[in-house]
Short mmCIF file of C-alpha atoms in Angstrom, two decimals:
data_model
loop_
_atom_site.label_atom_id
_atom_site.label_comp_id
_atom_site.label_asym_id
_atom_site.label_seq_id
_atom_site.Cartn_x
_atom_site.Cartn_y
_atom_site.Cartn_z
CA MET A 1 0.00 0.00 0.00
CA PRO A 2 1.62 3.27 -1.10
CA CYS A 3 2.29 5.99 1.45
CA THR A 4 0.19 9.14 1.36
CA GLN A 5 3.11 11.53 1.91
CA GLN A 6 4.18 13.65 -1.05
CA VAL A 7 7.22 12.44 -2.96
CA LEU A 8 8.85 15.87 -3.30
CA VAL A 9 8.05 18.78 -1.01
CA GLU A 10 9.95 21.82 0.16
CA ASN A 11 10.86 21.55 3.83
CA GLY A 12 10.04 24.97 5.25
CA THR A 13 11.70 24.22 8.57
CA GLN A 14 15.11 23.47 7.01
CA THR A 15 14.93 26.05 4.20
CA ASN A 16 16.65 29.34 4.96
CA GLY A 17 18.02 32.37 3.09
CA LYS A 18 21.06 30.42 1.90
CA ARG A 19 19.53 27.12 0.86
CA THR A 20 16.29 25.49 -0.18
CA TRP A 21 15.76 22.09 1.43
CA PHE A 22 13.55 19.43 -0.14
CA ASP A 23 12.29 16.18 1.32
CA PHE A 24 12.51 13.55 -1.44
CA LEU A 25 10.74 10.26 -0.72
CA PRO A 26 10.71 8.28 -4.02
CA ILE A 27 9.98 4.96 -2.35
CA HIS A 28 6.63 6.30 -1.15
CA THR A 29 5.15 5.87 -4.64
CA MET A 30 6.15 2.22 -4.85
CA LEU A 31 4.25 -0.92 -3.93
CA THR A 32 5.96 -3.48 -1.70
CA ASP A 33 6.69 -5.83 -4.61
CA GLU A 34 8.26 -2.95 -6.55
CA VAL A 35 10.55 -2.12 -3.61
CA PHE A 36 11.82 -5.71 -3.38
CA GLU A 37 12.24 -5.89 -7.17
CA THR A 38 14.29 -2.68 -7.12
CA ILE A 39 16.49 -4.13 -4.39
CA ARG A 40 16.95 -7.33 -6.41
CA LYS A 41 17.81 -5.44 -9.61
CA ALA A 42 20.45 -3.48 -7.70
CA GLY A 43 22.12 -6.77 -6.81
CA GLN A 44 21.26 -6.37 -3.15
CA ARG A 45 19.30 -8.47 -0.67
CA PRO A 46 16.62 -7.18 1.72
CA HIS A 47 17.39 -7.20 5.43
CA TYR A 48 17.13 -10.74 6.82
CA ALA A 49 14.20 -9.74 9.04
CA TYR A 50 11.96 -9.80 5.96
CA ALA A 51 12.95 -13.42 5.24
CA LEU A 52 12.01 -14.25 8.84
CA GLY A 53 8.52 -12.87 8.17
CA ASN A 54 8.60 -9.21 9.21
CA GLU A 55 6.32 -6.82 7.37
CA ARG A 56 8.34 -3.79 8.47
CA LEU A 57 11.93 -3.33 9.59
CA SER A 58 12.35 -1.83 13.03
CA CYS A 59 13.56 -2.78 16.47
CA VAL A 60 12.66 -6.35 17.44
CA PHE A 61 9.95 -5.18 19.85
CA CYS A 62 9.19 -1.75 18.38
CA ILE A 63 6.47 0.24 20.15
CA MET A 64 4.73 0.52 16.76
CA ALA A 65 5.24 -3.08 15.60
CA SER A 66 2.40 -5.17 14.22
CA LYS A 67 1.28 -8.34 15.99
CA ASN A 68 2.89 -10.28 13.16
CA ASP A 69 6.27 -8.61 13.64
CA LEU A 70 6.08 -9.05 17.41
CA GLY A 71 5.34 -12.73 16.84
CA VAL A 72 8.39 -13.00 14.58
CA GLY A 73 10.49 -11.26 17.23
CA ALA A 74 9.22 -13.59 19.96
CA CYS A 75 9.94 -16.64 17.81
CA HIS A 76 13.50 -15.62 17.03
CA ARG A 77 14.45 -13.68 20.18
CA PRO A 78 12.56 -15.32 23.09
CA GLU A 79 15.25 -14.28 25.60
CA LEU A 80 14.78 -10.63 24.62
CA LEU A 81 11.00 -10.96 25.01
CA ASN A 82 11.62 -12.30 28.53
CA ASP A 83 13.75 -9.23 29.30
CA TYR A 84 11.07 -6.86 28.01
CA GLU A 85 8.38 -8.73 29.93
CA ALA A 86 10.41 -8.36 33.13
CA ILE A 87 10.68 -4.61 32.53
CA GLU A 88 6.92 -4.38 31.97
CA ARG A 89 6.27 -6.23 35.24
CA LYS A 90 8.79 -4.16 37.20
CA THR A 91 7.62 -0.77 35.92
CA GLY A 92 3.92 -1.51 35.57
CA TYR A 93 4.03 -0.06 32.05
CA THR A 94 3.77 -1.81 28.71
CA MET A 95 6.37 -1.32 25.99
CA HIS A 96 3.86 -1.12 23.10
CA MET A 97 1.79 1.89 22.11
CA SER A 98 -1.39 -0.22 22.37
CA ARG A 99 -0.71 -0.61 26.10
CA VAL A 100 -1.12 -4.36 25.69
CA PRO A 101 1.76 -6.46 27.10
CA LEU A 102 4.28 -7.56 24.47
CA ARG A 103 3.90 -11.26 25.22
CA GLU A 104 0.13 -11.07 24.71
CA LEU A 105 0.54 -9.20 21.42
CA SER A 106 3.26 -11.54 20.18
CA GLU A 107 1.06 -14.57 20.94
CA GLN A 108 -1.69 -12.99 18.81
CA GLY A 109 0.77 -12.59 15.93
CA ASN A 110 0.90 -15.08 13.11
CA PRO A 111 4.55 -15.03 12.08
CA ARG A 112 5.29 -16.26 8.59
CA ARG A 113 8.41 -18.36 8.72
CA ALA A 114 10.90 -18.71 5.91
CA ALA A 115 10.98 -22.12 4.23
#
């Protein structure tokens, strides 16, 4: 699903009397398959997290991660999930923006595993 941000826009905050600053986001017009095809044509490989099943690249237990990506993280980094869970218990706060504990969210995820 393409992003709704404009591809090329003048950045008024960074523009000053000596320079004009533009934000250029060409990838925002591309579909997911097009992004991976562009990476392949450049002779590169995507980050390994995508092969593990992630839909988005971020920290293992990102505060904005999807249930799927949290499930992938829990599958591949269970010791880190235990550490985060201990922090949630100790502080009384959750580490995800939904305010749902990470373990609960990761168990709701349906991680796609590489063959």
